[in-house]
PDB file of C-alpha atoms in Angstrom:
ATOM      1  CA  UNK I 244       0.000   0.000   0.000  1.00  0.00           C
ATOM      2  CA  UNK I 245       2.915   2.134   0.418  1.00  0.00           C
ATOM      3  CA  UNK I 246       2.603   2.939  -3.116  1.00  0.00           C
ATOM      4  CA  UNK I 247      -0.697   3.795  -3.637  1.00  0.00           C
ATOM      5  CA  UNK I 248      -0.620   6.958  -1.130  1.00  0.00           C
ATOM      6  CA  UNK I 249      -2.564   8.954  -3.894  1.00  0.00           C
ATOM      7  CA  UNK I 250      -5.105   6.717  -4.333  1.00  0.00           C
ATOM      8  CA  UNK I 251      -9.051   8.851  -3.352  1.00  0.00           C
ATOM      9  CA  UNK I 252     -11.191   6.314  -4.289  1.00  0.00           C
ATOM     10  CA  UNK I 253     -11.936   2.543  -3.769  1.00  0.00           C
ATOM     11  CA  UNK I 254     -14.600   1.272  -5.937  1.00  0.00           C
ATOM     12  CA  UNK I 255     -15.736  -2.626  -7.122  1.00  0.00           C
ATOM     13  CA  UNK I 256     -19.054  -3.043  -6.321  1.00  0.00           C
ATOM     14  CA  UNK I 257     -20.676  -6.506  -7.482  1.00  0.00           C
ATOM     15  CA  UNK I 258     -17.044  -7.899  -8.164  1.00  0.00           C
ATOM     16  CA  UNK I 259     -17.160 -11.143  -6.817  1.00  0.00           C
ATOM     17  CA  UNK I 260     -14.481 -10.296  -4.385  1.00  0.00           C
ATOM     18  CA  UNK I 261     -14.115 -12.128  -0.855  1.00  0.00           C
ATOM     19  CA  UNK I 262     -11.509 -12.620   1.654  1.00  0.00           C
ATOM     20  CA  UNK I 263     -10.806  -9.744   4.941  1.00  0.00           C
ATOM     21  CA  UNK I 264     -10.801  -6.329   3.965  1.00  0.00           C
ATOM     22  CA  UNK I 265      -6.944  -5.347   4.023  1.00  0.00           C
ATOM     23  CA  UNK I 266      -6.578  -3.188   7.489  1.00  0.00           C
ATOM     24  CA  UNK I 267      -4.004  -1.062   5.797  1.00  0.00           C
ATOM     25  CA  UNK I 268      -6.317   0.254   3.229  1.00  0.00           C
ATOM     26  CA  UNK I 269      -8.368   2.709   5.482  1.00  0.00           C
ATOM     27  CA  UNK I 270      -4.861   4.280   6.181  1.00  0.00           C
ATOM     28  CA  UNK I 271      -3.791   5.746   2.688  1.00  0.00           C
ATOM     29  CA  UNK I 272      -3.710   9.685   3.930  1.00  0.00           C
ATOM     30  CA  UNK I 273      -5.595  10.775   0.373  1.00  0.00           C
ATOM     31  CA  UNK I 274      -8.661   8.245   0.656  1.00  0.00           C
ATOM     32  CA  UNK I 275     -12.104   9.546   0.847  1.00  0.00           C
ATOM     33  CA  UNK I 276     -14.388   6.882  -0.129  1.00  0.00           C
ATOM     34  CA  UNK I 277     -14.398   2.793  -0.297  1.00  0.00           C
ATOM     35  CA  UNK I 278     -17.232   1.549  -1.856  1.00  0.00           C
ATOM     36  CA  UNK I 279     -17.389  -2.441  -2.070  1.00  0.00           C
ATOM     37  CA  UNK I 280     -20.881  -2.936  -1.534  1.00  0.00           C
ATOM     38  CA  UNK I 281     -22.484  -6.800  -2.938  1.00  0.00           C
ATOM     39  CA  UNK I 282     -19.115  -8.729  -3.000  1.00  0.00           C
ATOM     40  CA  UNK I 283     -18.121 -11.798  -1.007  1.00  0.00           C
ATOM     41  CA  UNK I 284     -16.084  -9.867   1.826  1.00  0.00           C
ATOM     42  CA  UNK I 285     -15.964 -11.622   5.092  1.00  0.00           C
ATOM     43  CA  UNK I 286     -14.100 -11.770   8.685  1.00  0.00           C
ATOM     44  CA  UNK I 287     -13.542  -9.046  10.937  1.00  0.00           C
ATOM     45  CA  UNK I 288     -13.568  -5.285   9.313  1.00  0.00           C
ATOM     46  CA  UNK I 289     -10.839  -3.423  11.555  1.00  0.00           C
ATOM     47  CA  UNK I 290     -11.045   0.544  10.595  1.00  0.00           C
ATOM     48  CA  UNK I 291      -8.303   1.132  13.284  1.00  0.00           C
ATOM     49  CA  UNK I 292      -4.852   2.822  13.438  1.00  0.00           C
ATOM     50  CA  UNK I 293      -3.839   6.021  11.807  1.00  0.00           C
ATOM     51  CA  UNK I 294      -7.254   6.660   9.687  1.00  0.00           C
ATOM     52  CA  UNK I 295      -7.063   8.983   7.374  1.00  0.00           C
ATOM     53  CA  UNK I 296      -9.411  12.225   8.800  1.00  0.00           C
ATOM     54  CA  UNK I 297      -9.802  12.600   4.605  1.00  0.00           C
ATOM     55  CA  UNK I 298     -11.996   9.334   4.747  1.00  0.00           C
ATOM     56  CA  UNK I 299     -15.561  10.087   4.433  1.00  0.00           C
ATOM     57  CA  UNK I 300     -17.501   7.066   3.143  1.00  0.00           C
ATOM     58  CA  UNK I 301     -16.733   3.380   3.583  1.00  0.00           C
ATOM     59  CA  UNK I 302     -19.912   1.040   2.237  1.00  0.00           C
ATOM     60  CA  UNK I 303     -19.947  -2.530   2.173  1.00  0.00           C
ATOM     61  CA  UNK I 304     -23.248  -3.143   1.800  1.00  0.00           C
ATOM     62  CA  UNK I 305     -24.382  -6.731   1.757  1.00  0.00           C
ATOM     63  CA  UNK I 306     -21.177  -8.889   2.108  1.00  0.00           C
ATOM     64  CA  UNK I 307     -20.409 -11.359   5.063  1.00  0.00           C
ATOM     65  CA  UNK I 308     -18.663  -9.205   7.402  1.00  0.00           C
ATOM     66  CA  UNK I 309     -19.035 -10.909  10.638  1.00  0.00           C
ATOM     67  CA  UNK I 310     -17.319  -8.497  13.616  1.00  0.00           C
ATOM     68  CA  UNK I 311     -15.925  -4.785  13.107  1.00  0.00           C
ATOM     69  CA  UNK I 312     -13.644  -2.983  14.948  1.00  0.00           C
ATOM     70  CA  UNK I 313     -14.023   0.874  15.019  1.00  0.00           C
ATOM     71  CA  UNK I 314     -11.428   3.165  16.162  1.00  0.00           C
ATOM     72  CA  UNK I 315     -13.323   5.674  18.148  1.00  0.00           C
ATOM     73  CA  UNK I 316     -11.762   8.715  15.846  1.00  0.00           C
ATOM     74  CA  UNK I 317     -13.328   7.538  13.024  1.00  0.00           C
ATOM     75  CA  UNK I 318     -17.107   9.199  13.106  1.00  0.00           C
ATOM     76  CA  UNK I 319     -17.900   9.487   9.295  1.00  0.00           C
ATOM     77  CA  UNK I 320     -20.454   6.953   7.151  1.00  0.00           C
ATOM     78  CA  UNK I 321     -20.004   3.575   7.851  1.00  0.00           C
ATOM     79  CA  UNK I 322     -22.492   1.066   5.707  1.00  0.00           C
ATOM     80  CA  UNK I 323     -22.460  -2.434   7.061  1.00  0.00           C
ATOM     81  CA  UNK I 324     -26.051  -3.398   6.194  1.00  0.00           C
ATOM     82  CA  UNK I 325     -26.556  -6.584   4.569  1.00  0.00           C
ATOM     83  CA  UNK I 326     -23.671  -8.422   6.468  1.00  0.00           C
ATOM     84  CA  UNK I 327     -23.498 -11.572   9.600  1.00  0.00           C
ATOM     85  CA  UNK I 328     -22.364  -8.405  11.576  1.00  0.00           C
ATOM     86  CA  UNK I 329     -25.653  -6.155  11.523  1.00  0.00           C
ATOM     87  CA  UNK I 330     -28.134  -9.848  12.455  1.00  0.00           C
ATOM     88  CA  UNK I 331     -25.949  -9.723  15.996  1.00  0.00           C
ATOM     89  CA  UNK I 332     -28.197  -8.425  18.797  1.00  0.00           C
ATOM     90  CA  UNK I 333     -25.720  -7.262  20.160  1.00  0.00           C
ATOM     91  CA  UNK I 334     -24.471  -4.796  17.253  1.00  0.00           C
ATOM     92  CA  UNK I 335     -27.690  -4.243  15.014  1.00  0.00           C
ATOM     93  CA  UNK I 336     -28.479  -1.204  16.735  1.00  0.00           C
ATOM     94  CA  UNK I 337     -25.323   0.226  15.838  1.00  0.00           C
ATOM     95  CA  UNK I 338     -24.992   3.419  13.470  1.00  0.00           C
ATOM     96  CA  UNK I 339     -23.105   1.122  10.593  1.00  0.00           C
ATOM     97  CA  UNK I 340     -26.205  -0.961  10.509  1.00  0.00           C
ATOM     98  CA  UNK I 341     -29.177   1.926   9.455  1.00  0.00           C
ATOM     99  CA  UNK I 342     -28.902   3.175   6.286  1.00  0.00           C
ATOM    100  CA  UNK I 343     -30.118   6.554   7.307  1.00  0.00           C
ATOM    101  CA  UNK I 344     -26.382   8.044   7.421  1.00  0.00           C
ATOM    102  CA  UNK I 345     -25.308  11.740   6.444  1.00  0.00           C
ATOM    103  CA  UNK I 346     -22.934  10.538   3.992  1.00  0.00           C
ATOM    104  CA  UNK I 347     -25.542   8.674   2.445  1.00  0.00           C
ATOM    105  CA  UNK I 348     -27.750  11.315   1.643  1.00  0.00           C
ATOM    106  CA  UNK I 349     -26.225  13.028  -1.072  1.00  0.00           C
ATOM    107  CA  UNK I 350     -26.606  16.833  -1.603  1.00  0.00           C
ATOM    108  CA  UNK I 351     -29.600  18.601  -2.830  1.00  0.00           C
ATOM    109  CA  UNK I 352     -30.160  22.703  -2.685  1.00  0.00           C
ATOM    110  CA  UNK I 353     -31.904  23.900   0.146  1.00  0.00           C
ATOM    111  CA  UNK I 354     -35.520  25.131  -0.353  1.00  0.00           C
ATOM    112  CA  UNK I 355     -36.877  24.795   3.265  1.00  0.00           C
ATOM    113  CA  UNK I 356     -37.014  28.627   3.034  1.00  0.00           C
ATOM    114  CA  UNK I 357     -39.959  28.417   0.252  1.00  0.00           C
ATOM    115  CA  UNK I 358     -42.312  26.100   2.662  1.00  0.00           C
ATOM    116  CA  UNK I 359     -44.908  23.998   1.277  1.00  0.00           C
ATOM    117  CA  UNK I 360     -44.700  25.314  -2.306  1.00  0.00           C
ATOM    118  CA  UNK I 361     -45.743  23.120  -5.222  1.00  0.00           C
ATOM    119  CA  UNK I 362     -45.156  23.803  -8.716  1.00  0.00           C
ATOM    120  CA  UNK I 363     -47.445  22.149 -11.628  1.00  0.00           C
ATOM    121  CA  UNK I 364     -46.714  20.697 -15.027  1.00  0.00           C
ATOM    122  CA  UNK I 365     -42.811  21.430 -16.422  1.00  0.00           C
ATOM    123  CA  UNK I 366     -42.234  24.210 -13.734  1.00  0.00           C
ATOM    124  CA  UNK I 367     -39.929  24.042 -10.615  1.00  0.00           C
ATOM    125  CA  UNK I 368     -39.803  26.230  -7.558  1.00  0.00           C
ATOM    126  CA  UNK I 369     -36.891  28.728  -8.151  1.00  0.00           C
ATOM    127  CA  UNK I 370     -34.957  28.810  -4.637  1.00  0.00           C
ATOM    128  CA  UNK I 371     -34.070  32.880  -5.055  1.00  0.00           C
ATOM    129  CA  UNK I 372     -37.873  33.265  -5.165  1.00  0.00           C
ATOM    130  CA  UNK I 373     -39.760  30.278  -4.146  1.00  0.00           C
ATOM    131  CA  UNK I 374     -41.973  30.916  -7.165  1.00  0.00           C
ATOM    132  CA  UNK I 375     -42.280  28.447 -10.391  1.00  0.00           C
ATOM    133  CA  UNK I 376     -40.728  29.030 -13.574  1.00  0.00           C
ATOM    134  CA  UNK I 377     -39.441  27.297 -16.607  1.00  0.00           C
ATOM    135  CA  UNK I 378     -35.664  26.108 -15.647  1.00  0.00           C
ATOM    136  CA  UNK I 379     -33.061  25.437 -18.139  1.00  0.00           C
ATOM    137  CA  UNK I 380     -32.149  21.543 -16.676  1.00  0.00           C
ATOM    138  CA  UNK I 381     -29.007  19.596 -17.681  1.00  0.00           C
ATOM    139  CA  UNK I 382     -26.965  17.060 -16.028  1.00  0.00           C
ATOM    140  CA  UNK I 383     -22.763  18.189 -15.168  1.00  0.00           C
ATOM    141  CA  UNK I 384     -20.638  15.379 -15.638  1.00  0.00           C
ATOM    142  CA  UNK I 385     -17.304  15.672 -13.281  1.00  0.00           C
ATOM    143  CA  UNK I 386     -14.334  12.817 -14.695  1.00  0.00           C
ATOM    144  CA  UNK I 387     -11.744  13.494 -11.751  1.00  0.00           C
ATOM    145  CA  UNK I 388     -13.231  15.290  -9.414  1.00  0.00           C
ATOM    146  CA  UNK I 389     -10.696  15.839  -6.131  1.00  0.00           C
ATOM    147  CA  UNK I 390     -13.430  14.920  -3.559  1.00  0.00           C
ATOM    148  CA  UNK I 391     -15.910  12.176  -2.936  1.00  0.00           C
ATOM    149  CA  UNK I 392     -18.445  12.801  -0.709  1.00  0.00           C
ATOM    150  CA  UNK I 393     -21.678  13.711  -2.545  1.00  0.00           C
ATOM    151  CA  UNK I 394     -23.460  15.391   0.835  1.00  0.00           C
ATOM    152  CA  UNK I 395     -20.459  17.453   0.758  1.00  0.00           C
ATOM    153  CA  UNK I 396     -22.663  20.980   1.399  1.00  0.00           C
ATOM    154  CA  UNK I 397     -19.345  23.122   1.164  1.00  0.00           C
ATOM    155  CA  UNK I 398     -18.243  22.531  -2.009  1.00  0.00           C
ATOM    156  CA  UNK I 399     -22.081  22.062  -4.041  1.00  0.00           C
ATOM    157  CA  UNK I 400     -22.633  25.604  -2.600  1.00  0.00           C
ATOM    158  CA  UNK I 401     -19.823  26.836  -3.404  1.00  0.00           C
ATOM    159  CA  UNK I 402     -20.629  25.152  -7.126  1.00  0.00           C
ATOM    160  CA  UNK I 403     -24.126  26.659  -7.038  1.00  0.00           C
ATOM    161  CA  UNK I 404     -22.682  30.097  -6.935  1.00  0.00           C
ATOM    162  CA  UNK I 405     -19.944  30.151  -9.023  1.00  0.00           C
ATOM    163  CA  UNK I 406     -22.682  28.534 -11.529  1.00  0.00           C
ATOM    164  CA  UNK I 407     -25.251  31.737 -10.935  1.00  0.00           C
ATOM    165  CA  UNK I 408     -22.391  34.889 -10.363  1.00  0.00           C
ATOM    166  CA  UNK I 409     -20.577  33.219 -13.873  1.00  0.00           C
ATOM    167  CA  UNK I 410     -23.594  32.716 -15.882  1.00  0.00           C
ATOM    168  CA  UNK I 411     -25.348  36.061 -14.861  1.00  0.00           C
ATOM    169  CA  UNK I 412     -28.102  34.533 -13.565  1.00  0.00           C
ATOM    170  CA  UNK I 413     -29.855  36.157 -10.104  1.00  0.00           C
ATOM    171  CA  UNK I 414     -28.397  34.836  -6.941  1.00  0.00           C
ATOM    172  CA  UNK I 415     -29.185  31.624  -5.625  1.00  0.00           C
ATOM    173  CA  UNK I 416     -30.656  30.882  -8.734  1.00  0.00           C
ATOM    174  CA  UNK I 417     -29.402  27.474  -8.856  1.00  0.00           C
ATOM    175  CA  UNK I 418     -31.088  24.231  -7.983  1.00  0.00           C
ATOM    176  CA  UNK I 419     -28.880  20.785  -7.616  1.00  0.00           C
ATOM    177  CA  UNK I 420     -29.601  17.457  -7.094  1.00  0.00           C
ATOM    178  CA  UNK I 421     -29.375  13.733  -7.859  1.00  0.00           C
ATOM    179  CA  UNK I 422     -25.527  13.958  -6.860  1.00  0.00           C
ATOM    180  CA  UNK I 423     -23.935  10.777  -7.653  1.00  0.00           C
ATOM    181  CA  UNK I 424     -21.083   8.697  -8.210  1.00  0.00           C
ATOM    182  CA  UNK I 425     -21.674   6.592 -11.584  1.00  0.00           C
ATOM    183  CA  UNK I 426     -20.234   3.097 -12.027  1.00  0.00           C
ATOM    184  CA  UNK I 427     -17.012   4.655 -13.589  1.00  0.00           C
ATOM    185  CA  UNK I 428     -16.466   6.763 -10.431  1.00  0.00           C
ATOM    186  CA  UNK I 429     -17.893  10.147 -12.509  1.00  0.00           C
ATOM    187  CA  UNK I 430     -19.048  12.516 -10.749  1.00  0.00           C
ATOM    188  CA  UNK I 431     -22.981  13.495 -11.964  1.00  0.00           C
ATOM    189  CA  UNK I 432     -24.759  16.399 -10.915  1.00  0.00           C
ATOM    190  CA  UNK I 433     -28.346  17.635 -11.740  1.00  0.00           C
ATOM    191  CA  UNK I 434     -28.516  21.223 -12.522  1.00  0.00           C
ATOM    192  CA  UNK I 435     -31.741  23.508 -13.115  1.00  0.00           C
ATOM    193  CA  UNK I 436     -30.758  27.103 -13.607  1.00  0.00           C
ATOM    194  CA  UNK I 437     -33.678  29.956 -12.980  1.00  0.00           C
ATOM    195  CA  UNK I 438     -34.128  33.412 -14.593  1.00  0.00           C
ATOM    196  CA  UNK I 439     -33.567  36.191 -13.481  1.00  0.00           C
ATOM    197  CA  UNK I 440     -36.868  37.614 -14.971  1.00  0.00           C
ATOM    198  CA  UNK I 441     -40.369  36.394 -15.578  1.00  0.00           C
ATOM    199  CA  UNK I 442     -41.043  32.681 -15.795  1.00  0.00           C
ATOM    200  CA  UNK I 443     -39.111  31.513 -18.558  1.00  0.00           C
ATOM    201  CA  UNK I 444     -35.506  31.797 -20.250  1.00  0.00           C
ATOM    202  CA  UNK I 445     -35.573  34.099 -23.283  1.00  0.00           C
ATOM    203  CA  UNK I 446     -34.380  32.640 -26.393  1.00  0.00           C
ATOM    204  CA  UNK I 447     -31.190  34.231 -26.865  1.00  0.00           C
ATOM    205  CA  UNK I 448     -30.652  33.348 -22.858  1.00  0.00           C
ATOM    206  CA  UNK I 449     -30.434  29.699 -23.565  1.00  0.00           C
ATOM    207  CA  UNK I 450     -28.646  30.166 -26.738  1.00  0.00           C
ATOM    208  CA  UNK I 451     -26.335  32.250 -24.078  1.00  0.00           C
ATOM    209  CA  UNK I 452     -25.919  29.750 -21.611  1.00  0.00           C
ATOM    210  CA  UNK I 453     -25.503  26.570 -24.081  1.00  0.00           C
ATOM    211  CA  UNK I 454     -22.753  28.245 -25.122  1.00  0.00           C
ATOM    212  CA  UNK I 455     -20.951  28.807 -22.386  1.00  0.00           C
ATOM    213  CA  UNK I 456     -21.482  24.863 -21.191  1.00  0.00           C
ATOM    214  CA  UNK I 457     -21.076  23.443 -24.840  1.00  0.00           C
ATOM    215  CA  UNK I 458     -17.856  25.004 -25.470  1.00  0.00           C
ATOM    216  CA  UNK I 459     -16.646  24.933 -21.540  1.00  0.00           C
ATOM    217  CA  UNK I 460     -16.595  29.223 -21.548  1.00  0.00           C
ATOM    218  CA  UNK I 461     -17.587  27.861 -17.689  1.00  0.00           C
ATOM    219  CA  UNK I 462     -15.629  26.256 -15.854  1.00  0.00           C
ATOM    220  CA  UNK I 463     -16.240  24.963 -11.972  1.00  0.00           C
TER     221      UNK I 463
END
C-alpha cells in the first residue's frame, strides 16, 4: 500500500471479491471513499490505526462481514447493512447498521425557506424566489473530481454560486440534485438554472448559456 498513497477512491461493487478487507487500506492519507458494496467480503472489518481524517464514506453493503472494529476517531459513514455483523443483537443497533447516514444522503439545494410550495406541469420552484418558472435543466458530468463525498454541502454551494455569479443569472438561482457517483467513479450532478426575470428563459438566454457549457466558456 505504500505505493498507492494517492489513491481517493476505492470502488468494485458486485465484483465477486471475498476474503478480509486489508486493514491497511483505510490508512492511505488521500482516501475519501471505499465503496465495495455486494461482494463476497468476510471476517472481521478493523477501521483502526492512523485513519485517514480525509476518509468520508466506507460502504460494504451486503457482504459477510461478521465483527468490526471501530477506532473511536473515526465518526464518518459507515455502511455495514446486509452483512453476519448487523443480524448480531448485540451490534444491530449500531450506526453502521441503518442506512439513514449523512454521507448517504447526497446533496440537494436547500428550499426549506420556500415552505410547502408546489409547482405544476414542467415548472420548478426557483430557490431565489420560491416561485415556479421554466428552468433550463441539464446534467454536469465531473471525470476526476478531487473529492468524494456527494453530501459534501461546502463545495455544491460553493458550485451553485460560481454557476449563478458566472452565468449572470440572479443569486441563488441554482437548484442541484441527484448527486452521484456513476459506475465509472464520474461525478454526476443535476442542474436547473432559474431566470432572473419572468417565468421563462428568453431565447437568446439559452442560446447564451448553451454556449458557455457546450464550449466549456464555464468552468467549476
Amino acid at each position: 500500500f505504500s505505493t498507492l498513497q494517492s489513491l481517493t477512491s476505492v470502488a468494485i461493487e458486485s465484483g465477486g471479491l471475498s476474503g478480509p478487507v486489508p486493514r491497511r487500506l483505510f490508512t492511505l492519507s488521500n482516501l475519501q471513499r471505499v465503496i465495495l458494496s455486494n461482494n463476497a467480503l468476510n471476517g472481521t472489518l478493523e477501521v483502526t490505526g492512523n485513519i485517514t481524517q480525509q476518509l468520508k464514506i466506507v460502504n460494504l453493503l451486503n457482504n459477510r462481514i461478521f465483527a468490526v472494529n471501530i477506532t473511536p476517531s473515526y465518526n464518518k459513514t459507515l455502511v455495514l447493512v446486509g452483512n453476519p455483523v448487523c443480524l448480531d443483537s448485540d451490534t444491530s443497533s449500531r450506526f453502521f447498521c441503518s442506512l439513514q447516514q449523512e454521507g448517504l444522503i447526497s446533496y440537494s439545494t436547500n428550499i426549506t425557506q420556500c415552505g410547502s410550495t408546489t409547482c405544476s406541469g414542467d415548472q420548478s420552484l426557483d430557490p431565489a424566489t420560491c416561485s415556479c418558472a421554466y428552468p433550463y435543466t441539464g446534467k454536469m458530468i465531473f471525470r476526476a473530481p478531487l473529492f468524494a463525498d456527494p453530501s459534501d454541502r461546502t463545495t455544491f454551494q460553493q458550485l451553485e454560486t460560481s454557476l449563478w455569479k458566472e452565468l449572470g443569472l440572479r443569486p441563488g438561482a441554482v437548484f442541484l440534485s441527484d448527486v452521484l457517483f456513476s459506475s465509472d467513479d464520474y461525478l454526476q450532478v443535476q442542474v436547473s438554472l432559474f431566470p432572473s426575470t419572468g417565468t421563462s428563459f428568453a431565447t437568446s438566454e439559452l442560446i447564451r448559456i448553451g454556449f458557455a457549457f457546450s464550449n466549456q466558456t464555464y468552468k467549476p
